Amino acid sequence: MPESEVSQAVFSDLTSYDKWLEEEGLPVIRGFHITDLKDVAVAPWRRKGGAGTYVNLDGTGGTNDAYVVEIPPGGNLKPEKYLFEEVIFVLSGRGATTIWNEGGKKQNFEWQAGSLFSPPLNAWRQHFNGQGDQPARLLAVTTAPLVINLFHNRELIFHNPMVLKDRYAGEPDYFSSSGKAHPGRVWESNFIPDVASFKLQDMLRRGAGGTSINFELANNTMCAHISEFPVGTYKKAHRHAAGAHIVLISGEGYSILWKDGQTKTRVDWHTGSLFVPPDMWFHQHFNVGREPARYLAVRWGSQKFRVSGVLSMAGVEDSVKAGGNQIEYEDEDPEIRRIFEAELAKRGAESKMAPFFSKQR
Ligand SMILES: [Fe+2]
């Protein structure tokens, strides 16, 4: 074979993950955000069963991805296991999942809209719809892009007999919703029954009387958190690594995202919206609705299993003036506040920010 043909055959602009994605034969949603995950179109999924779509938003920087899968009424997905992590959030419906290690005992747990859980790495999993009259829809955030690109070996990733007991050793209470509290608003558990009603803790440094909780799930390197902020308020802008998938659980508002010194992008959101702030872009969340705004973020940055400074959340609560990655209210562009107040005025509502501004000085 002439040398030029050899080069053409071996090299490609596509990553191993890109090629895998093409073979999956599913729609892929790209871009900046999704208005409502409950409405996105899904197509039959040969490998998994059910129907789905991949979600590869720009803000992931190719470090992680997401998919939506729908289980038909009364139906189930195929059993499968793989060597990338996934954190699953139930968008709608209710059902059950069976988990087992290769050769090990099976265990089941039930979920409903609002539940969050993570099948352990390389454990078998199978999902069942518990209702006969409507589909169940799941959102999963995964580390597939990094894992598939690093190893570029499907046999290793999808047919690996290794049982990873440090992740899951068949503990009977693994998905019982029990857990362990750690300092720093951390709840370590493998099943959160309902992120909409989960009790949060004060997180004053991010501004606006906000509350939050951090989740460590299934001994993953990925993690998650919930954040909530009151009616008529907005959080401080901050920036961090790529790949934080932000799903709106309740409320109505918008977020502004920008790379330092560049034009700002606005995303309007409500329950069911998804967006991913790009790597080290500032982003700031504004509640202009009539109820507290609560979101779930599934992201890099486990505090138990750290990966790399490139994927960390360092300095997210510290002022940029002190070398951190947060813009205090007193340092922000005055346009931020003006636009927020104008948005509230359009809805006949008022800003509740005065106490938080005055605390700054
Ligand atoms: Fe953030």
CSV table of C-alpha atoms and ligand atoms in Angstrom, one decimal:
chain,number,residue,atom,x,y,z
A,1,MET,CA,0.0,0.0,0.0
A,2,PRO,CA,1.4,3.4,-0.9
A,3,GLU,CA,2.5,5.5,2.1
A,4,SER,CA,-0.2,8.2,1.6
A,5,GLU,CA,-3.0,5.6,1.8
A,6,VAL,CA,-1.6,4.1,5.0
A,7,SER,CA,-1.7,7.6,6.6
A,8,GLN,CA,-5.3,8.1,5.5
A,9,ALA,CA,-6.4,4.8,6.9
A,10,VAL,CA,-4.8,5.3,10.4
A,11,PHE,CA,-5.4,9.0,11.2
A,12,SER,CA,-8.6,10.8,11.5
A,13,ASP,CA,-10.0,14.1,12.9
A,14,LEU,CA,-12.5,12.0,14.8
A,15,THR,CA,-11.8,10.8,18.3
A,16,SER,CA,-12.6,7.2,19.3
A,17,TYR,CA,-15.6,8.5,21.1
A,18,ASP,CA,-16.8,10.4,18.0
A,19,LYS,CA,-16.6,7.1,16.0
A,20,TRP,CA,-18.5,5.2,18.7
A,21,LEU,CA,-21.2,7.9,18.8
A,22,GLU,CA,-21.6,7.6,15.0
A,23,GLU,CA,-22.1,3.8,15.4
A,24,GLU,CA,-24.7,4.3,18.1
A,25,GLY,CA,-26.9,5.7,15.4
A,26,LEU,CA,-28.8,8.0,17.7
A,27,PRO,CA,-29.6,11.7,17.4
A,28,VAL,CA,-27.0,13.9,19.1
A,29,ILE,CA,-28.1,17.2,20.7
A,30,ARG,CA,-25.3,19.8,20.6
A,31,GLY,CA,-25.1,23.5,21.3
A,32,PHE,CA,-25.4,25.5,24.4
A,33,HIS,CA,-28.5,24.4,26.2
A,34,ILE,CA,-31.7,22.4,26.1
A,35,THR,CA,-35.0,24.2,26.9
A,36,ASP,CA,-36.8,21.1,28.3
A,37,LEU,CA,-35.3,17.6,28.7
A,38,LYS,CA,-38.8,16.2,29.0
A,39,ASP,CA,-39.6,17.3,25.4
A,40,VAL,CA,-36.5,16.2,23.5
A,41,ALA,CA,-37.1,13.7,20.7
A,42,VAL,CA,-35.8,10.2,21.2
A,43,ALA,CA,-35.2,7.5,18.6
A,44,PRO,CA,-35.0,3.7,19.0
A,45,TRP,CA,-31.8,2.6,20.7
A,46,ARG,CA,-30.5,-0.7,19.3
A,47,ARG,CA,-27.8,-1.3,22.0
A,48,LYS,CA,-29.7,-0.3,25.1
A,49,GLY,CA,-33.3,-1.0,24.1
A,50,GLY,CA,-36.0,1.7,24.6
A,51,ALA,CA,-35.4,5.0,22.8
A,52,GLY,CA,-32.9,7.8,23.4
A,53,THR,CA,-30.7,10.7,22.3
A,54,TYR,CA,-27.2,11.7,23.1
A,55,VAL,CA,-26.5,15.1,24.6
A,56,ASN,CA,-23.1,16.6,23.8
A,57,LEU,CA,-23.3,20.2,24.9
A,58,ASP,CA,-20.4,22.5,24.0
A,59,GLY,CA,-19.7,23.3,27.6
A,60,THR,CA,-18.5,19.8,28.3
A,61,GLY,CA,-15.3,20.4,26.4
A,62,GLY,CA,-15.5,16.7,25.4
A,63,THR,CA,-14.7,15.6,29.0
A,64,ASN,CA,-18.1,14.1,29.7
A,65,ASP,CA,-21.4,13.6,28.0
A,66,ALA,CA,-25.1,12.9,28.7
A,67,TYR,CA,-27.9,10.9,27.2
A,68,VAL,CA,-31.7,10.8,27.7
A,69,VAL,CA,-33.3,7.3,27.5
A,70,GLU,CA,-37.0,6.5,27.6
A,71,ILE,CA,-38.2,3.1,28.8
A,72,PRO,CA,-41.6,2.2,27.1
A,73,PRO,CA,-44.7,1.7,29.2
A,74,GLY,CA,-44.4,-1.6,31.0
A,75,GLY,CA,-41.1,-2.2,29.3
A,76,ASN,CA,-37.4,-2.5,30.2
A,77,LEU,CA,-33.9,-1.8,28.9
A,78,LYS,CA,-31.3,-4.4,28.2
A,79,PRO,CA,-28.9,-5.5,30.9
A,80,GLU,CA,-25.5,-3.9,30.4
A,81,LYS,CA,-22.2,-2.9,32.1
A,82,TYR,CA,-19.3,-0.7,31.2
A,83,LEU,CA,-16.2,0.9,32.5
A,84,PHE,CA,-17.3,4.5,32.5
A,85,GLU,CA,-19.2,6.2,35.3
A,86,GLU,CA,-22.8,7.3,35.1
A,87,VAL,CA,-25.0,9.4,37.3
A,88,ILE,CA,-28.7,9.0,36.6
A,89,PHE,CA,-31.5,11.5,37.3
A,90,VAL,CA,-35.1,10.4,36.8
A,91,LEU,CA,-36.9,13.0,34.6
A,92,SER,CA,-40.3,11.4,34.6
A,93,GLY,CA,-42.2,8.3,35.5
A,94,ARG,CA,-41.3,5.6,38.1
A,95,GLY,CA,-39.7,2.2,38.0
A,96,ALA,CA,-36.9,0.0,39.3
A,97,THR,CA,-33.3,-0.9,38.6
A,98,THR,CA,-31.6,-4.3,39.2
A,99,ILE,CA,-27.8,-4.2,39.9
A,100,TRP,CA,-25.4,-7.1,40.2
A,101,ASN,CA,-21.7,-7.8,39.9
A,102,GLU,CA,-20.6,-10.5,37.4
A,103,GLY,CA,-21.5,-13.8,39.1
A,104,GLY,CA,-23.0,-12.0,42.1
A,105,LYS,CA,-26.4,-11.7,43.7
A,106,LYS,CA,-28.9,-9.3,42.2
A,107,GLN,CA,-30.5,-6.5,44.1
A,108,ASN,CA,-33.4,-4.1,43.2
A,109,PHE,CA,-34.4,-0.6,44.1
A,110,GLU,CA,-37.3,1.6,43.1
A,111,TRP,CA,-37.1,5.2,41.8
A,112,GLN,CA,-39.5,7.9,40.7
A,113,ALA,CA,-39.3,11.3,39.0
A,114,GLY,CA,-36.7,13.3,41.0
A,115,SER,CA,-34.6,10.4,42.1
A,116,LEU,CA,-30.8,10.4,41.6
A,117,PHE,CA,-28.5,7.3,41.7
A,118,SER,CA,-25.4,5.9,40.2
A,119,PRO,CA,-25.0,2.3,39.0
A,120,PRO,CA,-21.5,1.3,40.2
A,121,LEU,CA,-18.7,1.2,37.7
A,122,ASN,CA,-18.7,-2.0,35.6
A,123,ALA,CA,-21.6,-3.5,37.6
A,124,TRP,CA,-24.5,-4.9,35.6
A,125,ARG,CA,-27.6,-2.8,35.6
A,126,GLN,CA,-31.1,-3.2,34.1
A,127,HIS,CA,-33.8,-0.6,34.3
A,128,PHE,CA,-37.6,-1.3,34.3
A,129,ASN,CA,-40.5,1.0,33.8
A,130,GLY,CA,-43.0,0.5,36.8
A,131,GLN,CA,-46.0,1.9,34.9
A,132,GLY,CA,-47.9,0.3,32.2
A,133,ASP,CA,-49.5,3.5,30.8
A,134,GLN,CA,-46.7,5.9,30.3
A,135,PRO,CA,-42.9,6.0,29.5
A,136,ALA,CA,-40.2,6.6,32.1
A,137,ARG,CA,-37.5,9.1,31.1
A,138,LEU,CA,-34.0,9.1,32.5
A,139,LEU,CA,-31.1,11.5,32.1
A,140,ALA,CA,-27.6,10.1,32.6
A,141,VAL,CA,-24.3,12.0,32.7
A,142,THR,CA,-21.3,9.8,32.0
A,143,THR,CA,-17.5,9.8,31.7
A,144,ALA,CA,-17.7,7.9,28.4
A,145,PRO,CA,-15.8,10.4,26.3
A,146,LEU,CA,-12.6,10.4,28.4
A,147,VAL,CA,-12.7,6.6,29.0
A,148,ILE,CA,-13.4,5.6,25.4
A,149,ASN,CA,-10.7,8.0,24.1
A,150,LEU,CA,-8.1,7.0,26.7
A,151,PHE,CA,-8.5,3.2,26.2
A,152,HIS,CA,-10.0,3.1,22.7
A,153,ASN,CA,-10.8,-0.6,23.2
A,154,ARG,CA,-14.5,-1.6,23.2
A,155,GLU,CA,-13.8,-5.1,24.6
A,156,LEU,CA,-12.1,-3.6,27.7
A,157,ILE,CA,-14.9,-1.0,28.3
A,158,PHE,CA,-18.0,-3.0,27.5
A,159,HIS,CA,-17.1,-6.7,28.1
A,160,ASN,CA,-14.7,-6.5,31.0
A,161,PRO,CA,-15.2,-9.4,33.5
A,162,MET,CA,-13.4,-7.5,36.3
A,163,VAL,CA,-15.5,-7.0,39.5
A,164,LEU,CA,-14.6,-3.7,41.1
A,165,LYS,CA,-15.4,-4.4,44.8
A,166,ASP,CA,-14.0,-1.1,45.9
A,167,ARG,CA,-16.9,0.5,44.0
A,168,TYR,CA,-19.6,-2.1,44.9
A,169,ALA,CA,-19.2,-5.4,46.8
A,170,GLY,CA,-22.9,-6.4,46.8
A,171,GLU,CA,-23.7,-4.4,50.0
A,172,PRO,CA,-27.4,-5.1,50.6
A,173,ASP,CA,-28.1,-1.5,51.7
A,174,TYR,CA,-26.2,0.1,48.8
A,175,PHE,CA,-29.3,1.7,47.3
A,176,SER,CA,-31.3,2.1,50.5
A,177,SER,CA,-30.9,5.9,50.6
A,178,SER,CA,-28.9,5.7,53.8
A,179,GLY,CA,-25.7,7.7,53.8
A,180,LYS,CA,-23.0,9.5,55.6
A,181,ALA,CA,-22.6,13.2,56.3
A,182,HIS,CA,-19.2,14.8,55.8
A,183,PRO,CA,-18.0,18.3,56.5
A,184,GLY,CA,-18.5,20.8,53.7
A,185,ARG,CA,-22.2,20.0,53.1
A,186,VAL,CA,-21.4,16.6,51.7
A,187,TRP,CA,-23.8,13.7,51.8
A,188,GLU,CA,-22.3,10.4,50.7
A,189,SER,CA,-25.0,8.0,49.5
A,190,ASN,CA,-25.9,6.0,46.4
A,191,PHE,CA,-29.5,6.8,46.1
A,192,ILE,CA,-31.3,10.1,46.6
A,193,PRO,CA,-35.1,9.5,46.6
A,194,ASP,CA,-36.0,13.0,45.5
A,195,VAL,CA,-33.7,16.0,44.8
A,196,ALA,CA,-36.7,18.4,44.8
A,197,SER,CA,-37.4,17.9,48.5
A,198,PHE,CA,-33.9,17.0,49.8
A,199,LYS,CA,-33.0,19.2,52.8
A,200,LEU,CA,-30.2,21.7,52.0
A,201,GLN,CA,-27.7,23.6,54.1
A,202,ASP,CA,-26.7,27.2,54.2
A,203,MET,CA,-24.1,28.2,51.6
A,204,LEU,CA,-23.7,31.9,52.3
A,205,ARG,CA,-20.4,32.5,50.4
A,206,ARG,CA,-22.1,32.0,47.0
A,207,GLY,CA,-24.5,34.8,47.9
A,208,ALA,CA,-28.2,35.6,48.0
A,209,GLY,CA,-29.1,33.4,51.0
A,210,GLY,CA,-28.5,30.3,49.0
A,211,THR,CA,-28.5,26.7,50.3
A,212,SER,CA,-26.9,23.6,48.8
A,213,ILE,CA,-25.8,20.0,49.4
A,214,ASN,CA,-22.9,18.0,47.7
A,215,PHE,CA,-23.4,14.4,46.8
A,216,GLU,CA,-20.7,11.7,46.6
A,217,LEU,CA,-22.1,8.7,44.8
A,218,ALA,CA,-20.9,5.1,44.2
A,219,ASN,CA,-17.2,5.9,44.9
A,220,ASN,CA,-17.2,7.9,41.6
A,221,THR,CA,-14.8,10.6,40.4
A,222,MET,CA,-18.0,12.4,39.2
A,223,CYS,CA,-20.2,13.9,41.8
A,224,ALA,CA,-23.3,16.1,42.0
A,225,HIS,CA,-24.8,19.0,44.0
A,226,ILE,CA,-28.1,20.7,44.5
A,227,SER,CA,-28.3,24.5,44.9
A,228,GLU,CA,-31.3,26.6,45.7
A,229,PHE,CA,-31.7,30.4,45.9
A,230,PRO,CA,-34.7,32.5,47.0
A,231,VAL,CA,-37.3,34.4,45.0
A,232,GLY,CA,-36.0,37.8,43.8
A,233,THR,CA,-32.3,37.0,44.2
A,234,TYR,CA,-29.3,36.1,42.2
A,235,LYS,CA,-26.1,34.2,43.0
A,236,LYS,CA,-22.5,35.5,42.6
A,237,ALA,CA,-20.8,34.8,39.3
A,238,HIS,CA,-18.1,32.1,39.4
A,239,ARG,CA,-16.1,29.9,37.1
A,240,HIS,CA,-14.7,26.3,37.2
A,241,ALA,CA,-13.9,23.3,35.1
A,242,ALA,CA,-16.0,22.1,32.1
A,243,GLY,CA,-18.7,19.5,32.2
A,244,ALA,CA,-21.1,20.6,35.0
A,245,HIS,CA,-24.5,19.6,33.7
A,246,ILE,CA,-27.1,21.9,35.3
A,247,VAL,CA,-30.6,20.6,35.4
A,248,LEU,CA,-33.4,22.9,36.6
A,249,ILE,CA,-35.6,21.2,39.3
A,250,SER,CA,-37.8,24.2,40.0
A,251,GLY,CA,-38.2,27.9,39.4
A,252,GLU,CA,-37.9,30.3,36.5
A,253,GLY,CA,-35.0,32.5,35.6
A,254,TYR,CA,-31.9,32.9,33.5
A,255,SER,CA,-28.2,32.5,33.6
A,256,ILE,CA,-25.5,34.7,32.0
A,257,LEU,CA,-22.3,33.0,30.9
A,258,TRP,CA,-19.1,34.6,29.6
A,259,LYS,CA,-15.4,34.1,29.1
A,260,ASP,CA,-13.5,36.8,30.9
A,261,GLY,CA,-13.5,40.0,28.7
A,262,GLN,CA,-15.8,38.6,26.1
A,263,THR,CA,-19.5,38.9,25.1
A,264,LYS,CA,-22.0,37.5,27.5
A,265,THR,CA,-24.4,34.7,26.5
A,266,ARG,CA,-27.8,34.4,28.2
A,267,VAL,CA,-29.8,31.1,28.8
A,268,ASP,CA,-33.4,31.4,30.0
A,269,TRP,CA,-34.5,28.4,32.0
A,270,HIS,CA,-37.4,26.7,33.8
A,271,THR,CA,-38.0,23.2,35.3
A,272,GLY,CA,-36.4,20.7,32.9
A,273,SER,CA,-33.9,23.0,31.3
A,274,LEU,CA,-30.3,21.8,30.9
A,275,PHE,CA,-27.1,23.8,30.3
A,276,VAL,CA,-23.3,23.3,30.8
A,277,PRO,CA,-21.1,26.3,31.5
A,278,PRO,CA,-17.9,26.0,29.4
A,279,ASP,CA,-14.4,25.5,30.9
A,280,MET,CA,-13.6,28.6,33.1
A,281,TRP,CA,-16.4,30.7,31.8
A,282,PHE,CA,-18.0,32.9,34.4
A,283,HIS,CA,-21.7,32.0,35.0
A,284,GLN,CA,-24.3,33.7,37.2
A,285,HIS,CA,-27.8,32.5,38.0
A,286,PHE,CA,-30.9,34.8,38.4
A,287,ASN,CA,-34.3,33.8,39.9
A,288,VAL,CA,-37.1,36.0,38.4
A,289,GLY,CA,-39.9,33.5,39.2
A,290,ARG,CA,-42.4,33.1,42.0
A,291,GLU,CA,-40.8,30.2,43.8
A,292,PRO,CA,-37.3,29.3,44.9
A,293,ALA,CA,-35.0,28.2,42.1
A,294,ARG,CA,-33.4,24.8,42.6
A,295,TYR,CA,-31.0,23.0,40.3
A,296,LEU,CA,-29.1,19.8,40.2
A,297,ALA,CA,-25.5,19.9,38.9
A,298,VAL,CA,-23.9,16.6,37.9
A,299,ARG,CA,-20.2,17.3,37.4
A,300,TRP,CA,-16.5,16.5,37.9
A,301,GLY,CA,-15.0,17.3,41.2
A,302,SER,CA,-15.5,14.5,43.7
A,303,GLN,CA,-13.8,15.4,47.0
A,304,LYS,CA,-13.3,11.8,47.8
A,305,PHE,CA,-11.6,10.8,44.5
A,306,ARG,CA,-9.9,13.8,43.0
A,307,VAL,CA,-8.8,13.5,39.3
A,308,SER,CA,-6.9,16.6,38.1
A,309,GLY,CA,-6.6,20.3,38.7
A,310,VAL,CA,-8.0,20.7,35.1
A,311,LEU,CA,-11.3,19.1,36.2
A,312,SER,CA,-11.5,20.7,39.7
A,313,MET,CA,-13.8,23.2,41.3
A,314,ALA,CA,-11.1,25.1,43.1
A,315,GLY,CA,-11.7,28.6,44.3
A,316,VAL,CA,-15.4,28.7,43.3
A,317,GLU,CA,-16.3,30.4,46.6
A,318,ASP,CA,-13.3,32.7,46.8
A,319,SER,CA,-13.0,36.2,45.3
A,320,VAL,CA,-11.0,36.7,42.1
A,321,LYS,CA,-9.3,39.5,44.0
A,322,ALA,CA,-7.9,36.9,46.4
A,323,GLY,CA,-6.9,34.6,43.5
A,324,GLY,CA,-10.2,32.7,43.5
A,325,ASN,CA,-12.9,32.2,40.9
A,326,GLN,CA,-15.9,34.2,42.2
A,327,ILE,CA,-16.9,37.8,41.5
A,328,GLU,CA,-18.3,39.4,44.7
A,329,TYR,CA,-21.4,41.6,44.2
A,330,GLU,CA,-19.5,44.7,44.9
A,331,ASP,CA,-17.1,44.0,42.0
A,332,GLU,CA,-19.6,43.0,39.4
A,333,ASP,CA,-20.6,45.0,36.2
A,334,PRO,CA,-23.5,47.3,37.3
A,335,GLU,CA,-25.4,46.1,34.2
A,336,ILE,CA,-25.9,42.8,35.9
A,337,ARG,CA,-28.0,44.3,38.6
A,338,ARG,CA,-29.8,46.7,36.3
A,339,ILE,CA,-30.9,43.9,33.9
A,340,PHE,CA,-32.0,41.7,36.8
A,341,GLU,CA,-34.2,44.5,38.3
A,342,ALA,CA,-35.7,45.2,34.8
A,343,GLU,CA,-36.5,41.5,34.4
A,344,LEU,CA,-38.3,41.5,37.7
A,345,ALA,CA,-40.1,44.7,36.9
A,346,LYS,CA,-41.5,43.1,33.7
A,347,ARG,CA,-43.1,40.5,35.9
A,348,GLY,CA,-44.3,42.9,38.6
A,349,ALA,CA,-41.8,41.6,41.1
A,350,GLU,CA,-39.1,43.2,43.2
A,351,SER,CA,-35.5,42.5,44.0
A,352,LYS,CA,-34.8,41.0,47.4
A,353,MET,CA,-31.1,41.6,47.1
A,354,ALA,CA,-30.6,44.7,49.3
A,355,PRO,CA,-29.6,42.8,52.5
A,356,PHE,CA,-27.0,40.8,50.5
A,357,PHE,CA,-25.5,43.9,48.9
A,358,SER,CA,-25.3,45.7,52.2
A,359,LYS,CA,-23.5,42.8,53.9
A,360,GLN,CA,-20.7,43.3,51.4
A,361,ARG,CA,-19.6,46.6,52.8
B,1,FE,FE,-20.9,26.8,38.6
